mmCIF file of C-alpha atoms in Angstrom:
data_model
loop_
_atom_site.group_PDB
_atom_site.id
_atom_site.type_symbol
_atom_site.label_atom_id
_atom_site.label_comp_id
_atom_site.label_asym_id
_atom_site.label_seq_id
_atom_site.Cartn_x
_atom_site.Cartn_y
_atom_site.Cartn_z
ATOM 1 C CA UNK A 1346 -81.441 98.950 -41.418
ATOM 2 C CA UNK A 1347 -84.527 99.591 -39.287
ATOM 3 C CA UNK A 1348 -83.921 97.700 -36.063
ATOM 4 C CA UNK A 1349 -86.367 97.124 -33.235
ATOM 5 C CA UNK A 1350 -84.151 94.796 -31.172
ATOM 6 C CA UNK A 1351 -80.460 94.025 -30.699
ATOM 7 C CA UNK A 1352 -79.553 90.647 -29.185
ATOM 8 C CA UNK A 1353 -76.236 90.023 -27.456
ATOM 9 C CA UNK A 1354 -74.567 86.731 -26.619
ATOM 10 C CA UNK A 1355 -72.909 86.628 -23.187
ATOM 11 C CA UNK A 1356 -69.619 84.706 -23.234
ATOM 12 C CA UNK A 1357 -67.253 85.858 -25.976
ATOM 13 C CA UNK A 1358 -69.332 88.994 -26.582
ATOM 14 C CA UNK A 1359 -70.376 90.904 -23.451
ATOM 15 C CA UNK A 1360 -67.579 89.340 -21.431
ATOM 16 C CA UNK A 1361 -64.329 87.906 -22.767
ATOM 17 C CA UNK A 1362 -64.567 84.138 -22.465
ATOM 18 C CA UNK A 1363 -61.709 82.089 -21.001
ATOM 19 C CA UNK A 1364 -62.469 78.425 -21.613
ATOM 20 C CA UNK A 1365 -59.058 77.260 -20.387
ATOM 21 C CA UNK A 1366 -59.623 78.818 -16.965
ATOM 22 C CA UNK A 1367 -63.000 77.077 -16.677
ATOM 23 C CA UNK A 1368 -61.400 73.765 -17.671
ATOM 24 C CA UNK A 1369 -58.689 74.321 -15.052
ATOM 25 C CA UNK A 1370 -61.246 75.027 -12.311
ATOM 26 C CA UNK A 1371 -63.460 72.043 -13.123
ATOM 27 C CA UNK A 1372 -60.376 69.817 -13.298
ATOM 28 C CA UNK A 1373 -59.387 71.088 -9.856
ATOM 29 C CA UNK A 1374 -62.812 69.976 -8.579
ATOM 30 C CA UNK A 1375 -61.985 66.468 -9.740
ATOM 31 C CA UNK A 1376 -63.636 66.337 -13.186
ATOM 32 C CA UNK A 1377 -61.230 64.197 -15.179
ATOM 33 C CA UNK A 1378 -62.651 64.942 -18.648
ATOM 34 C CA UNK A 1379 -63.191 68.684 -18.218
ATOM 35 C CA UNK A 1380 -61.390 69.396 -21.492
ATOM 36 C CA UNK A 1381 -63.953 67.325 -23.406
ATOM 37 C CA UNK A 1382 -66.975 68.447 -21.358
ATOM 38 C CA UNK A 1383 -66.516 72.182 -21.752
ATOM 39 C CA UNK A 1384 -67.127 73.569 -25.207
ATOM 40 C CA UNK A 1385 -66.642 77.212 -26.119
ATOM 41 C CA UNK A 1386 -70.134 77.498 -27.594
ATOM 42 C CA UNK A 1387 -72.437 74.592 -26.660
ATOM 43 C CA UNK A 1388 -72.073 72.189 -23.739
ATOM 44 C CA UNK A 1389 -72.711 68.450 -24.055
ATOM 45 C CA UNK A 1390 -73.859 65.655 -21.738
ATOM 46 C CA UNK A 1391 -75.220 66.758 -18.382
ATOM 47 C CA UNK A 1392 -73.450 70.100 -18.867
ATOM 48 C CA UNK A 1393 -75.649 70.648 -21.907
ATOM 49 C CA UNK A 1394 -78.692 69.323 -20.044
ATOM 50 C CA UNK A 1395 -78.113 71.981 -17.385
ATOM 51 C CA UNK A 1396 -77.977 74.770 -19.946
ATOM 52 C CA UNK A 1397 -81.025 73.438 -21.787
ATOM 53 C CA UNK A 1398 -83.006 73.353 -18.572
ATOM 54 C CA UNK A 1399 -83.443 69.565 -18.689
ATOM 55 C CA UNK A 1400 -81.909 69.177 -15.230
ATOM 56 C CA UNK A 1401 -81.748 71.523 -12.236
ATOM 57 C CA UNK A 1402 -78.619 72.930 -10.663
ATOM 58 C CA UNK A 1403 -79.059 70.452 -7.789
ATOM 59 C CA UNK A 1404 -79.268 67.514 -10.210
ATOM 60 C CA UNK A 1405 -76.180 68.823 -11.978
ATOM 61 C CA UNK A 1406 -74.290 68.932 -8.675
ATOM 62 C CA UNK A 1407 -75.227 65.333 -7.935
ATOM 63 C CA UNK A 1408 -73.808 64.142 -11.265
ATOM 64 C CA UNK A 1409 -70.713 66.320 -10.973
ATOM 65 C CA UNK A 1410 -70.066 65.064 -7.441
ATOM 66 C CA UNK A 1411 -70.425 61.463 -8.612
ATOM 67 C CA UNK A 1412 -67.831 61.998 -11.334
ATOM 68 C CA UNK A 1413 -65.476 63.862 -8.997
ATOM 69 C CA UNK A 1414 -66.003 61.186 -6.338
ATOM 70 C CA UNK A 1415 -66.551 63.801 -3.632
ATOM 71 C CA UNK A 1416 -69.328 66.202 -2.604
ATOM 72 C CA UNK A 1417 -69.123 69.489 -4.516
ATOM 73 C CA UNK A 1418 -70.925 72.512 -3.130
ATOM 74 C CA UNK A 1419 -73.024 74.980 -5.122
ATOM 75 C CA UNK A 1420 -70.470 77.736 -4.526
ATOM 76 C CA UNK A 1421 -67.560 75.540 -5.620
ATOM 77 C CA UNK A 1422 -69.391 74.780 -8.825
ATOM 78 C CA UNK A 1423 -70.277 78.438 -9.360
ATOM 79 C CA UNK A 1424 -66.606 79.375 -8.996
ATOM 80 C CA UNK A 1425 -65.685 76.816 -11.645
ATOM 81 C CA UNK A 1426 -68.313 78.082 -14.110
ATOM 82 C CA UNK A 1427 -67.195 81.666 -13.553
ATOM 83 C CA UNK A 1428 -63.787 80.684 -14.860
ATOM 84 C CA UNK A 1429 -65.277 81.446 -18.255
ATOM 85 C CA UNK A 1430 -65.772 85.104 -17.329
ATOM 86 C CA UNK A 1431 -62.416 86.567 -16.421
ATOM 87 C CA UNK A 1432 -62.750 89.984 -18.099
ATOM 88 C CA UNK A 1433 -65.659 92.373 -18.650
ATOM 89 C CA UNK A 1434 -64.588 95.193 -21.035
ATOM 90 C CA UNK A 1435 -65.926 98.605 -20.025
ATOM 91 C CA UNK A 1436 -66.374 99.526 -23.703
ATOM 92 C CA UNK A 1437 -69.044 96.834 -24.022
ATOM 93 C CA UNK A 1438 -70.987 98.116 -21.027
ATOM 94 C CA UNK A 1439 -70.676 101.686 -22.319
ATOM 95 C CA UNK A 1440 -72.185 100.645 -25.647
ATOM 96 C CA UNK A 1441 -75.108 98.881 -23.971
ATOM 97 C CA UNK A 1442 -75.900 102.004 -21.960
ATOM 98 C CA UNK A 1443 -75.575 104.166 -25.072
ATOM 99 C CA UNK A 1444 -78.071 101.989 -26.941
ATOM 100 C CA UNK A 1445 -80.551 102.317 -24.082
ATOM 101 C CA UNK A 1446 -80.123 106.087 -24.194
ATOM 102 C CA UNK A 1447 -80.916 105.892 -27.924
ATOM 103 C CA UNK A 1448 -84.159 104.057 -27.003
ATOM 104 C CA UNK A 1449 -83.058 100.930 -28.890
ATOM 105 C CA UNK A 1450 -84.408 97.762 -27.263
ATOM 106 C CA UNK A 1451 -81.677 95.337 -26.235
ATOM 107 C CA UNK A 1452 -81.668 91.800 -24.839
ATOM 108 C CA UNK A 1453 -79.396 88.976 -23.805
ATOM 109 C CA UNK A 1454 -79.554 85.823 -25.967
ATOM 110 C CA UNK A 1455 -77.340 83.238 -24.315
ATOM 111 C CA UNK A 1456 -76.738 79.556 -23.741
ATOM 112 C CA UNK A 1457 -76.092 79.684 -20.008
ATOM 113 C CA UNK A 1458 -77.122 78.356 -16.607
ATOM 114 C CA UNK A 1459 -78.157 79.425 -13.124
ATOM 115 C CA UNK A 1460 -74.579 79.326 -11.811
ATOM 116 C CA UNK A 1461 -73.422 81.912 -14.355
ATOM 117 C CA UNK A 1462 -76.574 84.002 -14.038
ATOM 118 C CA UNK A 1463 -76.160 84.207 -10.256
ATOM 119 C CA UNK A 1464 -73.275 86.553 -11.076
ATOM 120 C CA UNK A 1465 -74.563 88.162 -14.280
ATOM 121 C CA UNK A 1466 -77.961 89.028 -12.792
ATOM 122 C CA UNK A 1467 -76.526 90.309 -9.495
ATOM 123 C CA UNK A 1468 -75.049 93.553 -8.186
ATOM 124 C CA UNK A 1469 -71.587 91.955 -8.448
ATOM 125 C CA UNK A 1470 -71.718 91.844 -12.245
ATOM 126 C CA UNK A 1471 -70.037 95.110 -13.233
ATOM 127 C CA UNK A 1472 -68.110 95.810 -10.027
ATOM 128 C CA UNK A 1473 -70.186 98.968 -9.546
ATOM 129 C CA UNK A 1474 -73.259 97.478 -7.916
ATOM 130 C CA UNK A 1475 -75.184 96.831 -11.131
ATOM 131 C CA UNK A 1476 -76.474 93.617 -12.641
ATOM 132 C CA UNK A 1477 -77.022 92.919 -16.335
ATOM 133 C CA UNK A 1478 -80.563 94.346 -16.163
ATOM 134 C CA UNK A 1479 -79.004 97.783 -15.696
ATOM 135 C CA UNK A 1480 -77.698 97.431 -19.250
ATOM 136 C CA UNK A 1481 -80.304 95.338 -21.090
ATOM 137 C CA UNK A 1482 -84.096 95.405 -21.387
ATOM 138 C CA UNK A 1483 -84.690 91.641 -21.422
ATOM 139 C CA UNK A 1484 -82.880 88.364 -20.703
ATOM 140 C CA UNK A 1485 -83.383 85.346 -22.980
ATOM 141 C CA UNK A 1486 -81.407 82.474 -21.475
ATOM 142 C CA UNK A 1487 -81.367 78.865 -22.607
ATOM 143 C CA UNK A 1488 -82.020 77.114 -19.299
ATOM 144 C CA UNK A 1489 -85.243 79.067 -18.852
ATOM 145 C CA UNK A 1490 -86.284 78.828 -22.518
ATOM 146 C CA UNK A 1491 -85.595 75.057 -22.561
ATOM 147 C CA UNK A 1492 -83.700 75.302 -25.838
ATOM 148 C CA UNK A 1493 -80.102 75.920 -26.911
ATOM 149 C CA UNK A 1494 -78.537 77.874 -29.747
ATOM 150 C CA UNK A 1495 -78.074 77.072 -32.603
ATOM 151 C CA UNK A 1496 -81.577 75.571 -32.617
ATOM 152 C CA UNK A 1497 -83.984 77.681 -34.644
ATOM 153 C CA UNK A 1498 -86.440 77.250 -31.754
ATOM 154 C CA UNK A 1499 -84.203 79.502 -29.653
ATOM 155 C CA UNK A 1500 -84.557 82.406 -32.063
ATOM 156 C CA UNK A 1501 -88.188 81.695 -32.942
ATOM 157 C CA UNK A 1502 -89.028 81.880 -29.227
ATOM 158 C CA UNK A 1503 -87.528 85.367 -29.015
ATOM 159 C CA UNK A 1504 -89.203 86.623 -32.191
ATOM 160 C CA UNK A 1505 -92.567 85.388 -30.934
ATOM 161 C CA UNK A 1506 -92.120 86.913 -27.473
ATOM 162 C CA UNK A 1507 -91.054 90.240 -28.954
ATOM 163 C CA UNK A 1508 -93.704 90.189 -31.691
ATOM 164 C CA UNK A 1509 -91.247 91.128 -34.417
ATOM 165 C CA UNK A 1510 -89.779 89.778 -37.658
ATOM 166 C CA UNK A 1511 -86.236 88.528 -38.095
ATOM 167 C CA UNK A 1512 -85.239 91.415 -40.343
ATOM 168 C CA UNK A 1513 -85.949 93.825 -37.483
ATOM 169 C CA UNK A 1514 -83.326 92.168 -35.275
ATOM 170 C CA UNK A 1515 -79.533 92.388 -35.024
ATOM 171 C CA UNK A 1516 -77.745 89.515 -33.261
ATOM 172 C CA UNK A 1517 -74.125 89.552 -32.060
ATOM 173 C CA UNK A 1518 -72.508 86.196 -31.260
ATOM 174 C CA UNK A 1519 -69.033 84.650 -31.374
ATOM 175 C CA UNK A 1520 -70.204 81.273 -32.717
ATOM 176 C CA UNK A 1521 -70.380 80.831 -36.510
ATOM 177 C CA UNK A 1522 -73.052 78.133 -36.053
ATOM 178 C CA UNK A 1523 -75.264 80.441 -34.014
ATOM 179 C CA UNK A 1524 -74.880 83.274 -36.509
ATOM 180 C CA UNK A 1525 -75.711 80.931 -39.375
ATOM 181 C CA UNK A 1526 -78.866 79.730 -37.615
ATOM 182 C CA UNK A 1527 -80.048 83.298 -36.975
ATOM 183 C CA UNK A 1528 -79.451 84.186 -40.626
ATOM 184 C CA UNK A 1529 -81.906 81.457 -41.675
ATOM 185 C CA UNK A 1530 -84.668 83.464 -39.986
ATOM 186 C CA UNK A 1531 -83.639 86.697 -41.678
ATOM 187 C CA UNK A 1532 -81.938 88.074 -38.567
ATOM 188 C CA UNK A 1533 -79.074 90.492 -39.208
ATOM 189 C CA UNK A 1534 -75.881 89.283 -37.556
ATOM 190 C CA UNK A 1535 -72.380 90.248 -36.493
ATOM 191 C CA UNK A 1536 -69.835 87.495 -35.852
ATOM 192 C CA UNK A 1537 -67.802 88.740 -32.893
ATOM 193 C CA UNK A 1538 -64.280 87.564 -32.144
ATOM 194 C CA UNK A 1539 -63.792 86.684 -28.480
ATOM 195 C CA UNK A 1540 -61.835 89.475 -26.805
ATOM 196 C CA UNK A 1541 -61.921 91.844 -29.773
ATOM 197 C CA UNK A 1542 -63.859 95.111 -30.068
ATOM 198 C CA UNK A 1543 -67.189 94.625 -31.837
ATOM 199 C CA UNK A 1544 -68.806 97.823 -30.582
ATOM 200 C CA UNK A 1545 -67.980 99.978 -33.611
ATOM 201 C CA UNK A 1546 -69.517 97.422 -35.944
ATOM 202 C CA UNK A 1547 -72.739 97.562 -33.939
ATOM 203 C CA UNK A 1548 -72.840 101.356 -34.127
ATOM 204 C CA UNK A 1549 -72.232 101.270 -37.880
ATOM 205 C CA UNK A 1550 -75.154 98.856 -38.258
ATOM 206 C CA UNK A 1551 -77.649 101.184 -36.598
ATOM 207 C CA UNK A 1552 -76.627 104.430 -38.284
#
């Protein structure tokens, strides 16, 4: 296939996602229904509102503190969110760099929030002083786009910004619903399995 852009999800693709650790950390903060609040793919309630950009991180902290019945700091909340990201496979980073060397345009396409991105888009990301922009050309994140996957608006926004057609794009995600939505716009897809190696499948798709 002739590709002009490869899109990568964040949790469950670039990093191995650990929902149980995030649930544990939010429960420790005092959130009694953390198990119900935290979804592997799409957040709900004010968690979803944060990732859709409907509320700010400060507004999120106010609501979280009210539920926990104690003041929760920004850093405490960040630590809880980062429970999702407990492992960053080197093979994934190596592939991203290889694609850049091949002059293939790459971008992040993630439902996420400012707490997570404060790590992802910082020099702490890979443990070597590099943030995600060292590995990808562009970042498309839900809280800035004001829309969440699997909404078609999420993908239409990217196609419009990039000035390309769906059939010129490959999208890797670990959510069947997100992959299905992308397919409706003619986007080529790979359904990744959280924690498993998807890099060879990507390379096979571009050869």
